Amino acid sequence: MSAAPLDRWALGRALTRMANASTAERARAAPREAPRQVARRIGITGAPGAGKSTLVGHLALERLSKGRLGVLAVDPSSPKSGGAILGDRVRMDDLERSTELYIRSLGSRRTCDGLADNLPEMLDIMDEFGFDEVLLETVGIGQAEYAVRAQVDTLVLVLLPDSGDTVQAMKAGIMEMADIFVVNKSDLPGAQKMATDIQRIAAVLRPPAGAWRPPILLASASQPDSIRALSQAIDQHQAWRGADPQWRTQLRAQRARYRLRRLLEMRAAEAIAGQGDDFVDLPMAEQLTAVLAAMRAALAL
Ligand SMILES: Nc1nc2c(ncn2[C@@H]2O[C@H](COP(=O)(O)OP(=O)(O)OP(=O)(O)O)[C@@H](O)[C@H]2O)c(=O)[nH]1
Ligand SMILES: [Mg+2]
């Protein structure tokens, strides 16, 4: 547990400032050394309306005893209140009583991968404020799973009972990325069939010996046992991860690369958009020179 009390006002301000930071400001904000404390990062992703917020709310109640807990919800639509973020089935008074819980909604703005623009930096801020764990809700819109993968230690993919076609469509890519599958709303028909479908696909993938084998769980907001089982699966995955001495170093390298790539992608998009009409008629080499010059200037390099 963190000793210093949580300064919500300072945290809120730091997150807001980072949410609105320009690319150049972000470049300056990159940490030079590893933070003293790194929060466990649990990603909860899945299709719109899969019940992610409701699940995150119940998980937050279940995991509050593990220390300072942050909930960040990347909301592609409008910013919502804390209550709406956590779905409509959780008793908010239980959560709000806690001084060690912080809930925040982040708009996904202009990014196409469904993550907030400055999410890596905002997660660093959570580390600085001594969080033990961060639950990150993102809407899975294809690329989102790839983007969120680099940001979290444990990725939970939330699926619905009645989406047999979706499993076919998502195929191996996303299946290989998730650490835990949850067939949510298992009070509705078709949950077991969905779980069996995932099992079949997972069996074909054949993970190498020693690899994590993602559990396939059924969950429902109305069944507290199912939330507890999910929470335990998260703990098991965290323990498995932590047993690998190389893991933290690899994770840090992976996140650093992702951060840089994202910074360059955003700046490149801005630099291209800022070129005049005659730009498209220039030879490619000149286009590149112009774009790189604009990027250098914007990043104040
Ligand atoms: N039957 C059933 N309905 C549920 C369950 N969990 C959530 N819901 C309902 O599903 C709807 C969507 O729930 P949310 O938790 O907001 O889903 P979400 O995935 O966060 O939605 P977005 O953030 O908008 O993508 C709500 O009407 C919930 O009441 C469940 O376990 N069973
Ligand atoms: Mg939600």
mmCIF file of C-alpha atoms and ligand atoms in Angstrom:
data_model
loop_
_atom_site.group_PDB
_atom_site.id
_atom_site.type_symbol
_atom_site.label_atom_id
_atom_site.label_comp_id
_atom_site.label_asym_id
_atom_site.label_seq_id
_atom_site.Cartn_x
_atom_site.Cartn_y
_atom_site.Cartn_z
ATOM 1 C CA MET A 1 0.000 0.000 0.000
ATOM 2 C CA SER A 2 1.127 3.551 -0.632
ATOM 3 C CA ALA A 3 2.054 5.600 2.402
ATOM 4 C CA ALA A 4 1.425 9.178 1.212
ATOM 5 C CA PRO A 5 -2.262 10.106 0.938
ATOM 6 C CA LEU A 6 -3.601 10.381 -2.581
ATOM 7 C CA ASP A 7 -3.705 14.000 -3.743
ATOM 8 C CA ARG A 8 -6.718 13.766 -6.050
ATOM 9 C CA TRP A 9 -6.604 17.397 -7.033
ATOM 10 C CA ALA A 10 -2.955 17.224 -8.128
ATOM 11 C CA LEU A 11 -3.555 13.930 -9.925
ATOM 12 C CA GLY A 12 -6.594 15.261 -11.769
ATOM 13 C CA ARG A 13 -4.659 18.336 -12.818
ATOM 14 C CA ALA A 14 -1.651 16.316 -13.995
ATOM 15 C CA LEU A 15 -3.864 14.009 -16.056
ATOM 16 C CA THR A 16 -5.773 16.893 -17.607
ATOM 17 C CA ARG A 17 -2.573 18.681 -18.467
ATOM 18 C CA MET A 18 -1.207 15.551 -20.121
ATOM 19 C CA ALA A 19 -4.479 14.905 -21.950
ATOM 20 C CA ASN A 20 -4.129 18.301 -23.606
ATOM 21 C CA ALA A 21 -0.357 18.220 -24.085
ATOM 22 C CA SER A 22 1.070 18.857 -27.532
ATOM 23 C CA THR A 23 3.406 16.358 -29.155
ATOM 24 C CA ALA A 24 6.396 18.514 -28.240
ATOM 25 C CA GLU A 25 5.292 18.704 -24.602
ATOM 26 C CA ARG A 26 4.874 14.942 -24.569
ATOM 27 C CA ALA A 27 8.345 14.448 -25.947
ATOM 28 C CA ARG A 28 9.707 16.466 -23.019
ATOM 29 C CA ALA A 29 7.584 14.547 -20.505
ATOM 30 C CA ALA A 30 9.140 11.167 -21.304
ATOM 31 C CA PRO A 31 10.683 9.768 -18.123
ATOM 32 C CA ARG A 32 14.438 9.333 -18.181
ATOM 33 C CA GLU A 33 14.588 6.715 -15.495
ATOM 34 C CA ALA A 34 12.416 3.849 -14.356
ATOM 35 C CA PRO A 35 9.818 4.943 -11.794
ATOM 36 C CA ARG A 36 10.218 3.757 -8.210
ATOM 37 C CA GLN A 37 6.865 2.100 -8.230
ATOM 38 C CA VAL A 38 5.105 0.580 -11.214
ATOM 39 C CA ALA A 39 1.397 -0.133 -10.983
ATOM 40 C CA ARG A 40 0.010 -3.425 -12.162
ATOM 41 C CA ARG A 41 -1.831 -2.632 -15.363
ATOM 42 C CA ILE A 42 -4.876 -4.657 -16.238
ATOM 43 C CA GLY A 43 -6.509 -3.976 -19.612
ATOM 44 C CA ILE A 44 -10.178 -4.796 -20.119
ATOM 45 C CA THR A 45 -11.119 -4.637 -23.775
ATOM 46 C CA GLY A 46 -13.992 -5.819 -25.916
ATOM 47 C CA ALA A 47 -16.758 -4.752 -28.269
ATOM 48 C CA PRO A 48 -19.020 -1.782 -27.428
ATOM 49 C CA GLY A 49 -21.661 -2.774 -24.924
ATOM 50 C CA ALA A 50 -19.954 -6.043 -23.952
ATOM 51 C CA GLY A 51 -20.397 -5.066 -20.295
ATOM 52 C CA LYS A 52 -16.814 -3.910 -19.735
ATOM 53 C CA SER A 53 -17.666 -0.983 -17.458
ATOM 54 C CA THR A 54 -19.984 -3.067 -15.336
ATOM 55 C CA LEU A 55 -17.298 -5.726 -15.056
ATOM 56 C CA VAL A 56 -14.617 -3.165 -14.213
ATOM 57 C CA GLY A 57 -16.866 -1.740 -11.488
ATOM 58 C CA HIS A 58 -17.303 -5.132 -9.867
ATOM 59 C CA LEU A 59 -13.628 -5.931 -10.282
ATOM 60 C CA ALA A 60 -12.716 -2.629 -8.646
ATOM 61 C CA LEU A 61 -14.799 -3.561 -5.588
ATOM 62 C CA GLU A 62 -13.178 -6.970 -5.510
ATOM 63 C CA ARG A 63 -9.614 -5.659 -5.883
ATOM 64 C CA LEU A 64 -9.776 -2.543 -3.743
ATOM 65 C CA SER A 65 -8.185 -4.416 -0.850
ATOM 66 C CA LYS A 66 -5.008 -4.835 -2.912
ATOM 67 C CA GLY A 67 -4.004 -1.203 -2.563
ATOM 68 C CA ARG A 68 -4.398 2.099 -4.361
ATOM 69 C CA LEU A 69 -6.556 1.451 -7.397
ATOM 70 C CA GLY A 70 -7.028 3.590 -10.491
ATOM 71 C CA VAL A 71 -9.697 3.090 -13.125
ATOM 72 C CA LEU A 72 -9.085 4.739 -16.488
ATOM 73 C CA ALA A 73 -11.775 4.360 -19.111
ATOM 74 C CA VAL A 74 -10.978 5.323 -22.669
ATOM 75 C CA ASP A 75 -14.305 6.434 -23.949
ATOM 76 C CA PRO A 76 -14.567 6.947 -27.687
ATOM 77 C CA SER A 77 -17.764 8.923 -27.418
ATOM 78 C CA SER A 78 -18.499 11.679 -24.940
ATOM 79 C CA PRO A 79 -16.910 12.045 -21.533
ATOM 80 C CA LYS A 80 -19.121 10.499 -18.883
ATOM 81 C CA SER A 81 -19.396 10.836 -15.163
ATOM 82 C CA GLY A 82 -17.666 8.362 -12.875
ATOM 83 C CA GLY A 83 -20.944 6.606 -12.273
ATOM 84 C CA ALA A 84 -21.597 5.956 -15.925
ATOM 85 C CA ILE A 85 -18.062 4.768 -16.492
ATOM 86 C CA LEU A 86 -18.569 1.881 -14.167
ATOM 87 C CA GLY A 87 -21.741 0.716 -15.836
ATOM 88 C CA ASP A 88 -25.080 0.800 -14.165
ATOM 89 C CA ARG A 89 -24.951 -2.180 -11.893
ATOM 90 C CA VAL A 90 -22.392 -1.244 -9.323
ATOM 91 C CA ARG A 91 -23.252 0.492 -6.111
ATOM 92 C CA MET A 92 -21.209 3.615 -6.491
ATOM 93 C CA ASP A 93 -21.466 4.509 -2.823
ATOM 94 C CA ASP A 94 -19.369 1.435 -2.038
ATOM 95 C CA LEU A 95 -16.676 2.677 -4.346
ATOM 96 C CA GLU A 96 -16.825 6.358 -3.539
ATOM 97 C CA ARG A 97 -16.300 5.718 0.148
ATOM 98 C CA SER A 98 -12.832 4.526 -0.635
ATOM 99 C CA THR A 99 -10.060 7.084 -0.405
ATOM 100 C CA GLU A 100 -7.749 4.796 -2.347
ATOM 101 C CA LEU A 101 -9.821 4.640 -5.532
ATOM 102 C CA TYR A 102 -9.576 7.059 -8.419
ATOM 103 C CA ILE A 103 -11.812 6.900 -11.490
ATOM 104 C CA ARG A 104 -11.282 8.869 -14.649
ATOM 105 C CA SER A 105 -12.718 8.886 -18.146
ATOM 106 C CA LEU A 106 -10.414 9.786 -21.043
ATOM 107 C CA GLY A 107 -11.648 10.762 -24.485
ATOM 108 C CA SER A 108 -9.974 8.870 -27.319
ATOM 109 C CA ARG A 109 -9.825 12.045 -29.457
ATOM 110 C CA ARG A 110 -8.283 11.683 -32.857
ATOM 111 C CA THR A 111 -6.503 8.369 -32.584
ATOM 112 C CA CYS A 112 -7.829 5.587 -34.728
ATOM 113 C CA ASP A 113 -6.736 2.765 -32.463
ATOM 114 C CA GLY A 114 -9.254 3.554 -29.759
ATOM 115 C CA LEU A 115 -6.738 4.680 -27.154
ATOM 116 C CA ALA A 116 -6.403 8.141 -25.689
ATOM 117 C CA ASP A 117 -3.620 10.077 -27.419
ATOM 118 C CA ASN A 118 -1.384 10.480 -24.430
ATOM 119 C CA LEU A 119 -2.254 7.285 -22.617
ATOM 120 C CA PRO A 120 1.325 6.054 -22.084
ATOM 121 C CA GLU A 121 2.172 9.302 -20.316
ATOM 122 C CA MET A 122 -1.019 9.235 -18.272
ATOM 123 C CA LEU A 123 -0.186 5.732 -17.090
ATOM 124 C CA ASP A 124 3.239 7.013 -16.048
ATOM 125 C CA ILE A 125 1.470 9.675 -14.003
ATOM 126 C CA MET A 126 -0.475 6.939 -12.221
ATOM 127 C CA ASP A 127 2.876 5.353 -11.330
ATOM 128 C CA GLU A 128 4.144 8.664 -9.998
ATOM 129 C CA PHE A 129 1.074 8.973 -7.779
ATOM 130 C CA GLY A 130 1.793 5.644 -6.154
ATOM 131 C CA PHE A 131 -0.955 3.496 -7.596
ATOM 132 C CA ASP A 132 -0.665 -0.217 -6.974
ATOM 133 C CA GLU A 133 -2.982 -1.139 -9.802
ATOM 134 C CA VAL A 134 -4.695 0.464 -12.775
ATOM 135 C CA LEU A 135 -7.710 -1.010 -14.525
ATOM 136 C CA LEU A 136 -7.865 0.298 -18.075
ATOM 137 C CA GLU A 137 -11.114 -0.027 -20.015
ATOM 138 C CA THR A 138 -10.864 0.344 -23.790
ATOM 139 C CA VAL A 139 -13.346 -0.369 -26.523
ATOM 140 C CA GLY A 140 -11.983 -3.040 -28.836
ATOM 141 C CA ILE A 141 -12.214 -1.721 -32.350
ATOM 142 C CA GLY A 142 -9.749 -3.951 -34.145
ATOM 143 C CA GLN A 143 -6.526 -2.012 -33.737
ATOM 144 C CA ALA A 144 -7.248 -1.199 -30.111
ATOM 145 C CA GLU A 145 -6.135 -4.603 -28.904
ATOM 146 C CA TYR A 146 -2.729 -4.164 -30.503
ATOM 147 C CA ALA A 147 -2.306 -0.705 -29.062
ATOM 148 C CA VAL A 148 -3.423 -1.630 -25.579
ATOM 149 C CA ARG A 149 -1.270 -4.772 -25.530
ATOM 150 C CA ALA A 150 1.899 -2.731 -25.138
ATOM 151 C CA GLN A 151 0.413 -0.730 -22.278
ATOM 152 C CA VAL A 152 -0.810 -3.436 -19.938
ATOM 153 C CA ASP A 153 0.623 -6.522 -18.232
ATOM 154 C CA THR A 154 -2.585 -8.498 -18.306
ATOM 155 C CA LEU A 155 -5.119 -8.173 -21.106
ATOM 156 C CA VAL A 156 -8.668 -9.369 -20.514
ATOM 157 C CA LEU A 157 -10.793 -9.759 -23.634
ATOM 158 C CA VAL A 158 -14.511 -9.452 -22.926
ATOM 159 C CA LEU A 159 -16.778 -11.302 -25.343
ATOM 160 C CA LEU A 160 -20.511 -11.730 -25.602
ATOM 161 C CA PRO A 161 -22.365 -15.041 -25.637
ATOM 162 C CA ASP A 162 -23.991 -14.560 -28.984
ATOM 163 C CA SER A 163 -21.133 -13.531 -31.243
ATOM 164 C CA GLY A 164 -20.096 -16.712 -32.997
ATOM 165 C CA ASP A 165 -19.355 -14.820 -36.201
ATOM 166 C CA THR A 166 -17.060 -12.453 -34.358
ATOM 167 C CA VAL A 167 -14.837 -15.278 -33.165
ATOM 168 C CA GLN A 168 -14.381 -16.367 -36.758
ATOM 169 C CA ALA A 169 -13.565 -12.832 -37.788
ATOM 170 C CA MET A 170 -11.042 -12.079 -35.077
ATOM 171 C CA LYS A 171 -9.081 -15.267 -35.708
ATOM 172 C CA ALA A 172 -5.671 -15.922 -34.320
ATOM 173 C CA GLY A 173 -4.292 -12.372 -33.984
ATOM 174 C CA ILE A 174 -6.389 -11.235 -31.081
ATOM 175 C CA MET A 175 -6.668 -14.720 -29.643
ATOM 176 C CA GLU A 176 -2.905 -14.769 -29.217
ATOM 177 C CA MET A 177 -2.925 -11.408 -27.548
ATOM 178 C CA ALA A 178 -5.441 -11.929 -24.770
ATOM 179 C CA ASP A 179 -4.264 -13.349 -21.438
ATOM 180 C CA ILE A 180 -7.765 -14.061 -20.177
ATOM 181 C CA PHE A 181 -10.994 -14.572 -22.103
ATOM 182 C CA VAL A 182 -14.249 -13.636 -20.469
ATOM 183 C CA VAL A 183 -17.557 -14.650 -21.978
ATOM 184 C CA ASN A 184 -19.586 -11.957 -20.258
ATOM 185 C CA LYS A 185 -23.341 -11.741 -19.618
ATOM 186 C CA SER A 186 -23.284 -15.486 -19.126
ATOM 187 C CA ASP A 187 -26.797 -15.195 -17.727
ATOM 188 C CA LEU A 188 -27.856 -14.894 -21.391
ATOM 189 C CA PRO A 189 -28.135 -17.932 -23.662
ATOM 190 C CA GLY A 190 -25.190 -19.060 -25.792
ATOM 191 C CA ALA A 191 -22.402 -18.392 -23.270
ATOM 192 C CA GLN A 192 -21.218 -21.978 -23.015
ATOM 193 C CA LYS A 193 -21.216 -22.357 -26.781
ATOM 194 C CA MET A 194 -19.106 -19.245 -27.117
ATOM 195 C CA ALA A 195 -16.642 -20.577 -24.533
ATOM 196 C CA THR A 196 -16.392 -23.870 -26.436
ATOM 197 C CA ASP A 197 -15.774 -22.003 -29.706
ATOM 198 C CA ILE A 198 -12.902 -20.063 -28.148
ATOM 199 C CA GLN A 199 -11.508 -23.257 -26.664
ATOM 200 C CA ARG A 200 -11.500 -24.832 -30.108
ATOM 201 C CA ILE A 201 -9.605 -21.928 -31.654
ATOM 202 C CA ALA A 202 -7.151 -21.821 -28.735
ATOM 203 C CA ALA A 203 -6.462 -25.542 -29.133
ATOM 204 C CA VAL A 204 -5.437 -25.022 -32.757
ATOM 205 C CA LEU A 205 -2.957 -22.305 -31.778
ATOM 206 C CA ARG A 206 -0.948 -24.699 -29.568
ATOM 207 C CA PRO A 207 1.133 -22.436 -27.358
ATOM 208 C CA PRO A 208 4.755 -23.524 -26.786
ATOM 209 C CA ALA A 209 5.663 -25.377 -23.589
ATOM 210 C CA GLY A 210 5.849 -23.058 -20.595
ATOM 211 C CA ALA A 211 3.678 -20.416 -22.248
ATOM 212 C CA TRP A 212 0.693 -18.943 -20.450
ATOM 213 C CA ARG A 213 -2.518 -20.729 -21.339
ATOM 214 C CA PRO A 214 -5.304 -18.146 -21.307
ATOM 215 C CA PRO A 215 -8.239 -19.307 -19.214
ATOM 216 C CA ILE A 216 -11.707 -18.965 -20.692
ATOM 217 C CA LEU A 217 -14.108 -17.777 -18.015
ATOM 218 C CA LEU A 218 -17.830 -17.149 -17.896
ATOM 219 C CA ALA A 219 -18.874 -14.011 -16.054
ATOM 220 C CA SER A 220 -22.025 -12.195 -15.150
ATOM 221 C CA ALA A 221 -22.683 -9.081 -13.118
ATOM 222 C CA SER A 222 -25.303 -11.016 -11.190
ATOM 223 C CA GLN A 223 -22.873 -13.770 -10.139
ATOM 224 C CA PRO A 224 -20.295 -12.529 -7.609
ATOM 225 C CA ASP A 225 -18.426 -15.854 -7.773
ATOM 226 C CA SER A 226 -17.661 -15.253 -11.433
ATOM 227 C CA ILE A 227 -16.117 -11.854 -10.637
ATOM 228 C CA ARG A 228 -14.021 -13.429 -7.906
ATOM 229 C CA ALA A 229 -12.824 -16.119 -10.328
ATOM 230 C CA LEU A 230 -11.815 -13.439 -12.841
ATOM 231 C CA SER A 231 -9.951 -11.538 -10.143
ATOM 232 C CA GLN A 232 -8.085 -14.721 -9.187
ATOM 233 C CA ALA A 233 -7.208 -15.410 -12.824
ATOM 234 C CA ILE A 234 -5.733 -11.906 -13.028
ATOM 235 C CA ASP A 235 -3.634 -12.622 -9.915
ATOM 236 C CA GLN A 236 -2.445 -15.903 -11.413
ATOM 237 C CA HIS A 237 -1.412 -14.207 -14.622
ATOM 238 C CA GLN A 238 0.388 -11.455 -12.721
ATOM 239 C CA ALA A 239 2.254 -14.073 -10.677
ATOM 240 C CA TRP A 240 3.192 -15.987 -13.831
ATOM 241 C CA ARG A 241 4.475 -12.803 -15.427
ATOM 242 C CA GLY A 242 6.383 -11.765 -12.325
ATOM 243 C CA ALA A 243 8.200 -15.097 -12.212
ATOM 244 C CA ASP A 244 10.108 -14.191 -15.384
ATOM 245 C CA PRO A 245 13.140 -12.098 -14.376
ATOM 246 C CA GLN A 246 13.470 -10.617 -17.885
ATOM 247 C CA TRP A 247 9.904 -9.514 -18.073
ATOM 248 C CA ARG A 248 10.103 -6.037 -16.499
ATOM 249 C CA THR A 249 13.059 -5.085 -18.694
ATOM 250 C CA GLN A 250 11.343 -6.331 -21.831
ATOM 251 C CA LEU A 251 8.173 -4.538 -20.907
ATOM 252 C CA ARG A 252 10.011 -1.274 -20.397
ATOM 253 C CA ALA A 253 11.718 -1.592 -23.792
ATOM 254 C CA GLN A 254 8.445 -2.477 -25.477
ATOM 255 C CA ARG A 255 6.678 0.513 -23.937
ATOM 256 C CA ALA A 256 9.495 2.879 -24.835
ATOM 257 C CA ARG A 257 9.352 1.770 -28.481
ATOM 258 C CA TYR A 258 5.596 2.098 -28.559
ATOM 259 C CA ARG A 259 5.736 5.571 -27.064
ATOM 260 C CA LEU A 260 8.243 6.746 -29.669
ATOM 261 C CA ARG A 261 6.345 5.196 -32.554
ATOM 262 C CA ARG A 262 3.151 6.812 -31.465
ATOM 263 C CA LEU A 263 4.772 10.200 -31.014
ATOM 264 C CA LEU A 264 6.234 10.035 -34.525
ATOM 265 C CA GLU A 265 3.003 8.784 -36.087
ATOM 266 C CA MET A 266 1.020 11.612 -34.580
ATOM 267 C CA ARG A 267 3.563 14.230 -35.554
ATOM 268 C CA ALA A 268 3.883 12.807 -39.075
ATOM 269 C CA ALA A 269 0.114 12.951 -39.549
ATOM 270 C CA GLU A 270 0.085 16.576 -38.380
ATOM 271 C CA ALA A 271 3.033 17.496 -40.618
ATOM 272 C CA ILE A 272 1.440 15.922 -43.702
ATOM 273 C CA ALA A 273 -1.921 17.548 -43.016
ATOM 274 C CA GLY A 274 -0.176 20.920 -42.702
ATOM 275 C CA GLN A 275 1.361 20.853 -46.202
ATOM 276 C CA GLY A 276 -0.042 23.024 -48.986
ATOM 277 C CA ASP A 277 -1.989 21.863 -52.044
ATOM 278 C CA ASP A 278 1.056 21.655 -54.338
ATOM 279 C CA PHE A 279 2.730 19.221 -51.926
ATOM 280 C CA VAL A 280 1.164 16.171 -53.576
ATOM 281 C CA ASP A 281 2.755 17.037 -56.931
ATOM 282 C CA LEU A 282 6.289 17.129 -55.534
ATOM 283 C CA PRO A 283 8.644 14.163 -56.010
ATOM 284 C CA MET A 284 8.580 11.768 -53.084
ATOM 285 C CA ALA A 285 12.068 12.780 -51.883
ATOM 286 C CA GLU A 286 10.972 16.411 -51.611
ATOM 287 C CA GLN A 287 7.765 15.442 -49.873
ATOM 288 C CA LEU A 288 9.803 13.556 -47.300
ATOM 289 C CA THR A 289 12.196 16.453 -46.832
ATOM 290 C CA ALA A 290 9.301 18.841 -46.279
ATOM 291 C CA VAL A 291 7.520 16.545 -43.829
ATOM 292 C CA LEU A 292 10.672 15.763 -41.854
ATOM 293 C CA ALA A 293 11.523 19.461 -41.634
ATOM 294 C CA ALA A 294 8.039 20.233 -40.337
ATOM 295 C CA MET A 295 8.340 17.429 -37.776
ATOM 296 C CA ARG A 296 11.722 18.651 -36.553
ATOM 297 C CA ALA A 297 10.387 22.166 -36.176
ATOM 298 C CA ALA A 298 7.264 21.044 -34.320
ATOM 299 C CA LEU A 299 9.253 18.858 -31.954
ATOM 300 C CA ALA A 300 11.695 21.740 -31.405
ATOM 301 C CA LEU A 301 14.656 19.462 -32.214
HETATM 302 N N1 LIG B 1 -27.601 -9.577 -18.993
HETATM 303 C C1 LIG B 1 -26.541 -8.908 -18.587
HETATM 304 N N2 LIG B 1 -26.400 -7.602 -18.907
HETATM 305 C C2 LIG B 1 -25.300 -6.949 -18.506
HETATM 306 C C3 LIG B 1 -24.278 -7.589 -17.732
HETATM 307 N N3 LIG B 1 -23.296 -6.681 -17.491
HETATM 308 C C4 LIG B 1 -23.691 -5.533 -18.083
HETATM 309 N N4 LIG B 1 -24.882 -5.680 -18.685
HETATM 310 C C5 LIG B 1 -25.627 -4.646 -19.423
HETATM 311 O O1 LIG B 1 -24.995 -4.376 -20.662
HETATM 312 C C6 LIG B 1 -25.123 -2.979 -21.002
HETATM 313 C C7 LIG B 1 -23.754 -2.405 -21.300
HETATM 314 O O2 LIG B 1 -22.986 -2.426 -20.123
HETATM 315 P P1 LIG B 1 -21.649 -1.596 -19.951
HETATM 316 O O3 LIG B 1 -20.985 -2.106 -18.717
HETATM 317 O O4 LIG B 1 -21.915 -0.157 -20.060
HETATM 318 O O5 LIG B 1 -20.841 -2.098 -21.249
HETATM 319 P P2 LIG B 1 -19.504 -1.499 -21.882
HETATM 320 O O6 LIG B 1 -18.839 -2.631 -22.569
HETATM 321 O O7 LIG B 1 -18.716 -0.778 -20.864
HETATM 322 O O8 LIG B 1 -20.072 -0.471 -22.920
HETATM 323 P P3 LIG B 1 -19.243 0.669 -23.728
HETATM 324 O O9 LIG B 1 -18.246 1.266 -22.771
HETATM 325 O O10 LIG B 1 -20.292 1.640 -24.146
HETATM 326 O O11 LIG B 1 -18.600 -0.036 -24.872
HETATM 327 C C8 LIG B 1 -25.814 -2.329 -19.835
HETATM 328 O O12 LIG B 1 -27.164 -2.163 -20.150
HETATM 329 C C9 LIG B 1 -25.644 -3.316 -18.706
HETATM 330 O O13 LIG B 1 -26.690 -3.254 -17.778
HETATM 331 C C10 LIG B 1 -24.461 -8.975 -17.386
HETATM 332 O O14 LIG B 1 -23.641 -9.624 -16.737
HETATM 333 N N5 LIG B 1 -25.601 -9.573 -17.856
HETATM 334 MG MG MG B 2 -17.928 1.197 -20.876
#
